[in-house]
PDB file of C-alpha atoms and ligand atoms in Angstrom:
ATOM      1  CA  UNK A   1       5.045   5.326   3.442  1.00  0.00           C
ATOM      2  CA  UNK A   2       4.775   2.460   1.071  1.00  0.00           C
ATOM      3  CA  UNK A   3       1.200   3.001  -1.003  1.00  0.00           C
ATOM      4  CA  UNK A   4      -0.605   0.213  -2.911  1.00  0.00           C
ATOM      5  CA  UNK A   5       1.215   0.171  -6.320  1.00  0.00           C
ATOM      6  CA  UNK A   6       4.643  -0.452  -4.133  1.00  0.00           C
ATOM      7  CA  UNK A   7       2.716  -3.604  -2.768  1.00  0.00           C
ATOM      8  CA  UNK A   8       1.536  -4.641  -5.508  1.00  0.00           C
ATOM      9  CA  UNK A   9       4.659  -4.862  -7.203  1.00  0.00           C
ATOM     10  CA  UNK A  10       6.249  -6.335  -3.786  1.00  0.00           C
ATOM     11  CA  UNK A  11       3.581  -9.059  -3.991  1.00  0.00           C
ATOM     12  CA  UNK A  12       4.630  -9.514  -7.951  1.00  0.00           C
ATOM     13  CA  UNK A  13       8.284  -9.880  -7.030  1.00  0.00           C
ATOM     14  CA  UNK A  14       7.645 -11.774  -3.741  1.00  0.00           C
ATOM     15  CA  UNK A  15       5.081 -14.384  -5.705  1.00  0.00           C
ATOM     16  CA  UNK A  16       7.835 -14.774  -8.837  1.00  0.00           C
ATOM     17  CA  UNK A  17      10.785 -15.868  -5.880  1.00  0.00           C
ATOM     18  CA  UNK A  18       8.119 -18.035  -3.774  1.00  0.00           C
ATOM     19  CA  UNK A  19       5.258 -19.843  -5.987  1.00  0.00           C
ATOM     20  CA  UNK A  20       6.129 -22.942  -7.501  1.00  0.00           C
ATOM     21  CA  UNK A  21       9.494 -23.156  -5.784  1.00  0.00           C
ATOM     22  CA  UNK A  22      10.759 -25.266  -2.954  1.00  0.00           C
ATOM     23  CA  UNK A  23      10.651 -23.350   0.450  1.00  0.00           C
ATOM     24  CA  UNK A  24      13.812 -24.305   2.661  1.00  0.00           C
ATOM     25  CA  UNK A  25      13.526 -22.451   5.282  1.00  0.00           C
ATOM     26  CA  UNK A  26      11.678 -19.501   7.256  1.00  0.00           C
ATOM     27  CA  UNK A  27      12.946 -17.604   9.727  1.00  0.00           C
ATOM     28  CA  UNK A  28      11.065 -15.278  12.188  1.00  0.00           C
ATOM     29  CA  UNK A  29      13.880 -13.515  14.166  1.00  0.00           C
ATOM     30  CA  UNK A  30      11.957 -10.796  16.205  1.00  0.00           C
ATOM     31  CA  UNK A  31      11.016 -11.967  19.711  1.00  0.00           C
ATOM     32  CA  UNK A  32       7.764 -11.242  18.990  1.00  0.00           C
ATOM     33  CA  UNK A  33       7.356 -13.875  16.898  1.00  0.00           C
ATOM     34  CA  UNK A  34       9.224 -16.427  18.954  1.00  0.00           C
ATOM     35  CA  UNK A  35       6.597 -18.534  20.050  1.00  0.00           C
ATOM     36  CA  UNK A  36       4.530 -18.585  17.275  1.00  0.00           C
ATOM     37  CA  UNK A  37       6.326 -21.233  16.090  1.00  0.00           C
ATOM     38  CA  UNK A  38       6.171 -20.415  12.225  1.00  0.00           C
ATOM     39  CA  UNK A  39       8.650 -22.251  10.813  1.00  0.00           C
ATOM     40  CA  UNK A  40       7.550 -25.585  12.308  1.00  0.00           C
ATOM     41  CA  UNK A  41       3.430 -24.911  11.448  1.00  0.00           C
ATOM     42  CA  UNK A  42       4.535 -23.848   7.791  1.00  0.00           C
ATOM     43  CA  UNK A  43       7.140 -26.356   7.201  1.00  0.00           C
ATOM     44  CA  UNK A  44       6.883 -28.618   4.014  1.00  0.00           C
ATOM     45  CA  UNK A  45       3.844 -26.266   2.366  1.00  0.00           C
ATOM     46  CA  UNK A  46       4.522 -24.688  -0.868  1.00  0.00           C
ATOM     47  CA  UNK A  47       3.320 -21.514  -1.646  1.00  0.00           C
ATOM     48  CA  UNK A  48       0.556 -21.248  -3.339  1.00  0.00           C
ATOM     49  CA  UNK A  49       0.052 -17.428  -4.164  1.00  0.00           C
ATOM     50  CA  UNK A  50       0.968 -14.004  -3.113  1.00  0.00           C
ATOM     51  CA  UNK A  51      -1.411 -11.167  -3.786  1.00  0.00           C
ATOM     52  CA  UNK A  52      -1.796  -7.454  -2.314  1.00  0.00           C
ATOM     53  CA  UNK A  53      -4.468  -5.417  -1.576  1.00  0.00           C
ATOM     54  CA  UNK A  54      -4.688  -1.832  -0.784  1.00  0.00           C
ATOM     55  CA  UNK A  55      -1.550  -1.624   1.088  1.00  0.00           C
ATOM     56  CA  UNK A  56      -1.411  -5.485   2.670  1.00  0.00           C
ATOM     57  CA  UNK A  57       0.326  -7.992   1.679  1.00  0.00           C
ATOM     58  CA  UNK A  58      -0.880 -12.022   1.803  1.00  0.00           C
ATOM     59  CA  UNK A  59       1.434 -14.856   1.478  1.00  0.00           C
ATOM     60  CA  UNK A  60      -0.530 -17.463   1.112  1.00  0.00           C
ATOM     61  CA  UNK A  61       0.484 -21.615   1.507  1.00  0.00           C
ATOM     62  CA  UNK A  62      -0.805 -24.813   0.934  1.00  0.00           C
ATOM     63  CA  UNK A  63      -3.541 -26.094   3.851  1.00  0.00           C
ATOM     64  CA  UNK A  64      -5.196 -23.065   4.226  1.00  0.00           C
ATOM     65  CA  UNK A  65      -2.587 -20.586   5.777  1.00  0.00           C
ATOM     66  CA  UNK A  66      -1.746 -17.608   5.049  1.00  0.00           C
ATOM     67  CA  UNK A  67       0.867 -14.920   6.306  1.00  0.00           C
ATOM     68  CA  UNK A  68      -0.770 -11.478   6.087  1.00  0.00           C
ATOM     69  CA  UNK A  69       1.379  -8.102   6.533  1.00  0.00           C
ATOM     70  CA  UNK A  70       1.081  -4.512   6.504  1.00  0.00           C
ATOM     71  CA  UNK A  71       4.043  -2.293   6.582  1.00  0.00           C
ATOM     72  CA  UNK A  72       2.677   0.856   8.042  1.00  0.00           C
ATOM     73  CA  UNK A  73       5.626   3.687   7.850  1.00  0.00           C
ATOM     74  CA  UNK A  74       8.846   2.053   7.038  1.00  0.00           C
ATOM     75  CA  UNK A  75       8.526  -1.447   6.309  1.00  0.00           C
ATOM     76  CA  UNK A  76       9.936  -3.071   3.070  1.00  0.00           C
ATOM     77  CA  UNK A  77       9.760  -6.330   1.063  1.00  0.00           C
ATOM     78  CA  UNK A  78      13.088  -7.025  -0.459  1.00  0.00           C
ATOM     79  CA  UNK A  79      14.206 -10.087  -2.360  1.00  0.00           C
ATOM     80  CA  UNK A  80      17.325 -11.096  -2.790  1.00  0.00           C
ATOM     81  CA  UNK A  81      19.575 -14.011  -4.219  1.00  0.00           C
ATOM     82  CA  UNK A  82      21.377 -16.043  -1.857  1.00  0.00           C
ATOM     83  CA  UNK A  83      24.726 -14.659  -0.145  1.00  0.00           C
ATOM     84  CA  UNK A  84      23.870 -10.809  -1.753  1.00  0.00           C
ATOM     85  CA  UNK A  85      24.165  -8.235   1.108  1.00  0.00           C
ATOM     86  CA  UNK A  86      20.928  -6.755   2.265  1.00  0.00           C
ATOM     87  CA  UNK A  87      19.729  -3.165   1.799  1.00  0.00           C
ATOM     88  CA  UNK A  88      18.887  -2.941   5.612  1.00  0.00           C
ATOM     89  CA  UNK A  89      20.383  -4.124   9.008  1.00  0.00           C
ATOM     90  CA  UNK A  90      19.625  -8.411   9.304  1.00  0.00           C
ATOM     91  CA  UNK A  91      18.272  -7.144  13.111  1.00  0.00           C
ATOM     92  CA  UNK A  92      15.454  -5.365  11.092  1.00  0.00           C
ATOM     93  CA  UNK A  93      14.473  -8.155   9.470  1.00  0.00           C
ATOM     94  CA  UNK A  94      10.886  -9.781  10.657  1.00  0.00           C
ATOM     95  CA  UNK A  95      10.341 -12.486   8.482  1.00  0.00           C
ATOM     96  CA  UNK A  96      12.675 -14.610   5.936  1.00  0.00           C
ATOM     97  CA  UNK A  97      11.956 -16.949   3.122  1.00  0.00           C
ATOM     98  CA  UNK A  98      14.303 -18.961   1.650  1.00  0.00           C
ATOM     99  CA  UNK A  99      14.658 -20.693  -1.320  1.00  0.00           C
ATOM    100  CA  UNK A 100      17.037 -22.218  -3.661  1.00  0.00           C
ATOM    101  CA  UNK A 101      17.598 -18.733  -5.709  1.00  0.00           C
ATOM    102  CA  UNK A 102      15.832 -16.247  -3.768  1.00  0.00           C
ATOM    103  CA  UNK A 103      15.691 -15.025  -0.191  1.00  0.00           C
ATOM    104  CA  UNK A 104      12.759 -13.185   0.556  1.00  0.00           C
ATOM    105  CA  UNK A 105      12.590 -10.774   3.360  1.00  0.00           C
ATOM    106  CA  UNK A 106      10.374  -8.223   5.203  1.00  0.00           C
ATOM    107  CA  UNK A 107      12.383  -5.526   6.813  1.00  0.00           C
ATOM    108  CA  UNK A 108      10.140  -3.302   9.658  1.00  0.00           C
ATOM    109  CA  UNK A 109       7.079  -4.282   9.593  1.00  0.00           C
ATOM    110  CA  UNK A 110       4.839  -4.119  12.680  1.00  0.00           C
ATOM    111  CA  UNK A 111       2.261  -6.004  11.035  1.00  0.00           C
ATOM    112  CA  UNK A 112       2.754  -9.988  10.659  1.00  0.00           C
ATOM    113  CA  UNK A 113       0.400 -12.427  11.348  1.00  0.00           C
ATOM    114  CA  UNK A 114      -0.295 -16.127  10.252  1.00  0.00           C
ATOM    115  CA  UNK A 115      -4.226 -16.857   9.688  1.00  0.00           C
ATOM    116  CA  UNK A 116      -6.102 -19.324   7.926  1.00  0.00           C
ATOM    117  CA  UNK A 117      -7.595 -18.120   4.770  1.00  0.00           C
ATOM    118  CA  UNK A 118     -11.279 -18.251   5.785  1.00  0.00           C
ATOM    119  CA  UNK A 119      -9.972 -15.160   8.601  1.00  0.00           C
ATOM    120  CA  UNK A 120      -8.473 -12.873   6.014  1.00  0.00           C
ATOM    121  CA  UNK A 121     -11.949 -13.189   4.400  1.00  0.00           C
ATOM    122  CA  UNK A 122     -13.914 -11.994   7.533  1.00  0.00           C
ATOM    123  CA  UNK A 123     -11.466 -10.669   9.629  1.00  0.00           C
ATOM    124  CA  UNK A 124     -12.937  -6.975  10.549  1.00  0.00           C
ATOM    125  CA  UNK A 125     -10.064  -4.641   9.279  1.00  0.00           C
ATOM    126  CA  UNK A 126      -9.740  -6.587   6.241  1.00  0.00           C
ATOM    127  CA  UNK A 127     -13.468  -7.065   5.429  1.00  0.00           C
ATOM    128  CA  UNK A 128     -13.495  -2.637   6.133  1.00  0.00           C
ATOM    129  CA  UNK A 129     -11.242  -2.093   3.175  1.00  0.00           C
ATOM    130  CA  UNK A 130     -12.649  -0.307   0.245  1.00  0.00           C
ATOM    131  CA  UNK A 131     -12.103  -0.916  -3.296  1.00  0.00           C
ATOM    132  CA  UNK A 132      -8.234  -1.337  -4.360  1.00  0.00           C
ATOM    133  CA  UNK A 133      -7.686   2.021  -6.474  1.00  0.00           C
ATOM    134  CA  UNK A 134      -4.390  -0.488  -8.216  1.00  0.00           C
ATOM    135  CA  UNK A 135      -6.689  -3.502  -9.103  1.00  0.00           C
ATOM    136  CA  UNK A 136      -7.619  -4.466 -12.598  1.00  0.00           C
ATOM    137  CA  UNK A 137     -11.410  -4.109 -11.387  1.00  0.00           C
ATOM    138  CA  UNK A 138     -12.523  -0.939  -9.753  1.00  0.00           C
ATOM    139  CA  UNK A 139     -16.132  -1.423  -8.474  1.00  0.00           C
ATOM    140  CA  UNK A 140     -17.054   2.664  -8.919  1.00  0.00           C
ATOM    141  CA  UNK A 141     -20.284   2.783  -7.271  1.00  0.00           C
ATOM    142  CA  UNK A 142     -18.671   0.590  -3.725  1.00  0.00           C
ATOM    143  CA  UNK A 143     -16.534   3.510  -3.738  1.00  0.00           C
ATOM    144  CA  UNK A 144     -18.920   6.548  -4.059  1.00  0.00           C
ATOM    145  CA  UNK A 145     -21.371   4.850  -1.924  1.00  0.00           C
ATOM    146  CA  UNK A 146     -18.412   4.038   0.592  1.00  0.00           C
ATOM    147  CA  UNK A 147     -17.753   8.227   0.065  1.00  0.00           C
ATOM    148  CA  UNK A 148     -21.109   9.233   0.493  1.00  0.00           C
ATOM    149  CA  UNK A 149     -21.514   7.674   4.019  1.00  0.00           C
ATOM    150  CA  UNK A 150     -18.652   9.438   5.500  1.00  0.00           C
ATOM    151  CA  UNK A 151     -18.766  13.063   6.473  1.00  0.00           C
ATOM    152  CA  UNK A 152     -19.457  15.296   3.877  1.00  0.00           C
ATOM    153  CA  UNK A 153     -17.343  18.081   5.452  1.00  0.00           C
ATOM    154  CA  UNK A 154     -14.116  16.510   5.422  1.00  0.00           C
ATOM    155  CA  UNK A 155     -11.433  17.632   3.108  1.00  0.00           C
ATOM    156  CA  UNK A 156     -11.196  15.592   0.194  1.00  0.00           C
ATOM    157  CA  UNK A 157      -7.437  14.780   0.539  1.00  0.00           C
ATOM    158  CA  UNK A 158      -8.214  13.471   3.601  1.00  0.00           C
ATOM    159  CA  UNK A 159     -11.068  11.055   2.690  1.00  0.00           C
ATOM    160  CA  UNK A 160      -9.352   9.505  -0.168  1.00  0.00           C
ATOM    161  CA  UNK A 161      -6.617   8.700   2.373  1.00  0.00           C
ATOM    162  CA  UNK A 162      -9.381   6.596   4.603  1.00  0.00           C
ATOM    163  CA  UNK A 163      -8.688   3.078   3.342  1.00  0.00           C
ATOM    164  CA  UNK A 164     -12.675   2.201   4.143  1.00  0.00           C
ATOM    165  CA  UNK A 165     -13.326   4.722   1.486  1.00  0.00           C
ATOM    166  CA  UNK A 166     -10.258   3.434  -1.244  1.00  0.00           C
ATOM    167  CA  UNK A 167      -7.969   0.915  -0.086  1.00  0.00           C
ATOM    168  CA  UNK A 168      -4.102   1.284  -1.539  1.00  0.00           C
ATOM    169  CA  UNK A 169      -3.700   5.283  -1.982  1.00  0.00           C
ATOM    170  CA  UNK A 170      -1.010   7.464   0.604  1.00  0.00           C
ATOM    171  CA  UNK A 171      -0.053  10.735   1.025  1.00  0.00           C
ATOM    172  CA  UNK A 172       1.823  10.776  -2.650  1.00  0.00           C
ATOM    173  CA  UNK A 173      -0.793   9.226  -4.910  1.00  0.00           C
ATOM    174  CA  UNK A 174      -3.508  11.251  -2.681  1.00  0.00           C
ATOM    175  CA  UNK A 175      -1.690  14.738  -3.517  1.00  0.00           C
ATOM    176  CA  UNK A 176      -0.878  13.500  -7.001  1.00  0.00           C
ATOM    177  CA  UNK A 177      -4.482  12.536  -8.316  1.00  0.00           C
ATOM    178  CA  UNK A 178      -6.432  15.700  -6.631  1.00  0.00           C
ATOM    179  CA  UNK A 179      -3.543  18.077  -8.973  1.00  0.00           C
ATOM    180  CA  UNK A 180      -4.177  15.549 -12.079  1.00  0.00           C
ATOM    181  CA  UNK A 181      -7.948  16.046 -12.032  1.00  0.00           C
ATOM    182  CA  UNK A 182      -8.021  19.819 -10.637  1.00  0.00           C
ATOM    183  CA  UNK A 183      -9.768  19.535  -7.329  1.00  0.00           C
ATOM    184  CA  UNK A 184      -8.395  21.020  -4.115  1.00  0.00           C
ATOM    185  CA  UNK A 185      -8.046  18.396  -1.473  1.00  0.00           C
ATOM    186  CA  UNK A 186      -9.041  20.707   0.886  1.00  0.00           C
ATOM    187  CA  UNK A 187     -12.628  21.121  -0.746  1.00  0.00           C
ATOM    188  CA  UNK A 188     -14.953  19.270   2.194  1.00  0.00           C
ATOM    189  CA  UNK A 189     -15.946  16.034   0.088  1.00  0.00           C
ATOM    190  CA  UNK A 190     -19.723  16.866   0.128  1.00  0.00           C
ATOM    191  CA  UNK A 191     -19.074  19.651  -2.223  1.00  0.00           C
ATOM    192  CA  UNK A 192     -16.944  16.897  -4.662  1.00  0.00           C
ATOM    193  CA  UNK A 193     -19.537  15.997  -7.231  1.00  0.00           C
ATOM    194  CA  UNK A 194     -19.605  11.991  -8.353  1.00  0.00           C
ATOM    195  CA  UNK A 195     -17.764  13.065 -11.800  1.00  0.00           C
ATOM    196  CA  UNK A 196     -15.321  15.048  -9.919  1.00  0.00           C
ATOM    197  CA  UNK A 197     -14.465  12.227  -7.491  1.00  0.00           C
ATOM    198  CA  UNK A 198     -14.482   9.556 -10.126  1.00  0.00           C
ATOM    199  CA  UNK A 199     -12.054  11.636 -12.288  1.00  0.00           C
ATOM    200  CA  UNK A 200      -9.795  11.846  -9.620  1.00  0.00           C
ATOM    201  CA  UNK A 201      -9.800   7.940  -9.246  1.00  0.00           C
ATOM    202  CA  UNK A 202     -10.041   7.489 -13.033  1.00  0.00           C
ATOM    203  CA  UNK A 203      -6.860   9.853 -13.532  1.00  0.00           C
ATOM    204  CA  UNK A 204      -4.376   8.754 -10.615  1.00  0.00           C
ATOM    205  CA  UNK A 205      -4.950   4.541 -11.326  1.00  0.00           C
ATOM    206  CA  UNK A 206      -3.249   4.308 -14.501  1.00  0.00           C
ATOM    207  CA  UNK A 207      -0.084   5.957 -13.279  1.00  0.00           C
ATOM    208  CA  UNK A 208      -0.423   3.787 -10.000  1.00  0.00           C
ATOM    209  CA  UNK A 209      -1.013   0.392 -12.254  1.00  0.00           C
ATOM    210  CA  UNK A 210       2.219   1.273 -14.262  1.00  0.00           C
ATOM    211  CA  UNK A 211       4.323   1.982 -10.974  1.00  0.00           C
ATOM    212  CA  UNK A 212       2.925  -1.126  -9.699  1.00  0.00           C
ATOM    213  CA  UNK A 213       4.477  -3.187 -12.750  1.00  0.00           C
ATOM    214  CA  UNK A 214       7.451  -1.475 -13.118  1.00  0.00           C
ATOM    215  CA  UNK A 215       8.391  -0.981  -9.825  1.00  0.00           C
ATOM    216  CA  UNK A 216       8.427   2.937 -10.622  1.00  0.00           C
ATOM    217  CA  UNK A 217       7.145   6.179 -11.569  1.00  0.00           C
ATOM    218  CA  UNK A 218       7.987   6.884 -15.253  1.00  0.00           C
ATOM    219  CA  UNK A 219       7.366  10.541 -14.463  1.00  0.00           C
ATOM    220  CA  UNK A 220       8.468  12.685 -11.504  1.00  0.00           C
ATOM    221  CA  UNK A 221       5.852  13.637  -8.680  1.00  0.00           C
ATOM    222  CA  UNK A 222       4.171  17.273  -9.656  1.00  0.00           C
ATOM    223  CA  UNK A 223       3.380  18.515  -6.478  1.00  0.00           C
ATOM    224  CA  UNK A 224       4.688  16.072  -4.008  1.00  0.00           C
ATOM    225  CA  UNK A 225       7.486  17.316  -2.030  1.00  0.00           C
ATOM    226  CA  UNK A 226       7.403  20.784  -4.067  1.00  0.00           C
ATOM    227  CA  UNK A 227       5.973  23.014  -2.269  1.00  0.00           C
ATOM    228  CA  UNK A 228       7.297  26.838  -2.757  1.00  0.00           C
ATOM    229  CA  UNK A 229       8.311  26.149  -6.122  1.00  0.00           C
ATOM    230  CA  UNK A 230       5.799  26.967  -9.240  1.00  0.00           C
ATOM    231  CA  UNK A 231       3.174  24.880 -10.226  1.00  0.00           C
ATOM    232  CA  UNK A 232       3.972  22.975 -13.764  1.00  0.00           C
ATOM    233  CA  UNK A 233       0.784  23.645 -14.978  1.00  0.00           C
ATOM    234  CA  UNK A 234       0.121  27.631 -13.660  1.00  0.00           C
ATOM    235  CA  UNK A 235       3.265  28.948 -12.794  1.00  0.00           C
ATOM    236  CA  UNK A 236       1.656  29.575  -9.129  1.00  0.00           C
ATOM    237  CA  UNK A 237       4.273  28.609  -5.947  1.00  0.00           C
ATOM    238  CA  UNK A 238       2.758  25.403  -5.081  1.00  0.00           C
ATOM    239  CA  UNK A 239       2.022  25.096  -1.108  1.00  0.00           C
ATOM    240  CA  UNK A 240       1.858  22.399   2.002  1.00  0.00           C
ATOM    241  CA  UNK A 241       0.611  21.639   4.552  1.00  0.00           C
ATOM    242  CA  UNK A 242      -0.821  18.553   7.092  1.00  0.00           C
ATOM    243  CA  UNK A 243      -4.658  17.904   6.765  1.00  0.00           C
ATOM    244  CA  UNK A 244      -7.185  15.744   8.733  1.00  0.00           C
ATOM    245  CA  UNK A 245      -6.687  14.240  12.582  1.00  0.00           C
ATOM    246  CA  UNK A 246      -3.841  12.257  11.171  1.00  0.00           C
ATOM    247  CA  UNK A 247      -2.349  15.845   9.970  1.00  0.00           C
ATOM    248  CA  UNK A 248      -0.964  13.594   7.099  1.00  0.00           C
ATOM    249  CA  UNK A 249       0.905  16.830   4.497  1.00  0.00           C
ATOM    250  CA  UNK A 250      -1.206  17.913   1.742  1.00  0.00           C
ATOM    251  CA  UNK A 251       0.703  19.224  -1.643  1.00  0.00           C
ATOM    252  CA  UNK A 252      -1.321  21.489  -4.123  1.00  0.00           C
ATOM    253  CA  UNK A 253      -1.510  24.589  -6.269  1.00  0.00           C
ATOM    254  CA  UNK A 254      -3.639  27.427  -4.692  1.00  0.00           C
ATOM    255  CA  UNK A 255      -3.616  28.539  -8.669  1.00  0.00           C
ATOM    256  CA  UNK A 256      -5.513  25.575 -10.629  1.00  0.00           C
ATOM    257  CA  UNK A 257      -6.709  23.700  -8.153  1.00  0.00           C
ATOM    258  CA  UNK A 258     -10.540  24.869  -7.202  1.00  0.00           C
TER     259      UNK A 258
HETATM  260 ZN1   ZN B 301      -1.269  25.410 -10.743  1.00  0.00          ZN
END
């Protein structure tokens, strides 16, 4: 599942093919989106930004509209120059851009909606999100307080996975960050003191902000996808296994991880 540092770079890559370039054309080829009559309502408007936060995506035009997508499980931004094959099947596309040199597509992705920019302000799921672990700002206390109010007894793991709570981290970054700081996700969050919490954000956002720039990890996952084989820090067989009603899989080390 894409997390917020692969939007974040999507929206970097995305904004550097769209803003300040000519659009020529848009293309909305589900069904879904048949009626909605995109091309026609965006036609002529230049692009004016593209930005990401937590793990949406908001492309935004000129006049006060702006395309807002989520890619839940499987859906990717890709962009392309003209004529180059594409990674995935043209049937899976939802949306394409196009422009002189670039052609901008979203493969998958359930979520795509046009909305004026006033709605992605107040709209209800949007408004929920907590702070964005990947952002240059991190407002600490939003995020502790957002912590606090949710119940204590719930794993860890889980609650930094609640995008109310911290808006951009998945499974990956969520397994990552509790191994980095030394805090079993399955400890129920009321028993996480502040410092503990904070180190966990404080240690996993650098290593997000680089993969969001580059596009990539420098360094290969430590306990994600490893269980059964030793931890690199104790030596102890690292274990998995699904956590919270979402039953989302949980990598750690039953050795150094208290
Ligand atoms: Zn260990």
């Amino acid at each position: 599942m894409p997390e917020g540092d692969t939007l974040h770079h999507a929206a970097k890559r995305v904004g550097a093919a769209l803003v300040g370039n000519e659009i020529l054309a848009i293309e909305t080829p589900q069904p879904r989106h048949r009626l909605d009559r995109w091309p026609e309502r965006l036609a002529g408007r230049a692009v004016r930004g593209v930005d990401a936060r937590g793990k949406h995506l908001f492309v935004r035009f000129e006049g006060d509209l702006t395309l807002h997508s989520h890619l839940r499980m499987g859906g990717r931004w890709s962009v392309y120059r003209p004529g180059q094959r594409w990674t995935r099947s043209p049937r899976r596309a939802w949306l394409v851009v196009r422009t002189a040199e670039h052609e901008v597509v979203q493969f998958d992705g359930p979520v795509l909606e046009l909305m004026t920019d006033s709605r992605t302000r107040f709209d209800l799921r949007l408004a929920a999100l907590g702070p964005d672990i990947v952002a240059a700002e991190f407002d600490e206390s939003a995020f502790l307080r957002r912590l606090r109010e949710d119940d204590p007894t719930r794993g860890i793991g889980d609650a930094l996975l609640d995008q109310r709570i911290l808006a951009g981290i998945g499974n990956l970054w969520k397994s990552e960050a509790c191994f980095m700081a030394g805090v079993d996700p399955w400890r129920p969050a009321g028993q996480v003191s502040d410092e503990e919490v904070l180190e966990i954000v404080r240690l996993v956002r650098p290593a997000m902000q680089e993969s969001a720039r580059d596009g990539h990890q420098s360094r290969e996952p430590q306990v994600y996808e490893r269980a059964g084989r030793p931890c690199p820090r104790c030596g102890v067989r690292l274990r998995a296994r699904g956590q919270g009603d979402d039953n989302r899989t949980t990598f750690w080390c039953p050795g150094c991880q208290s």
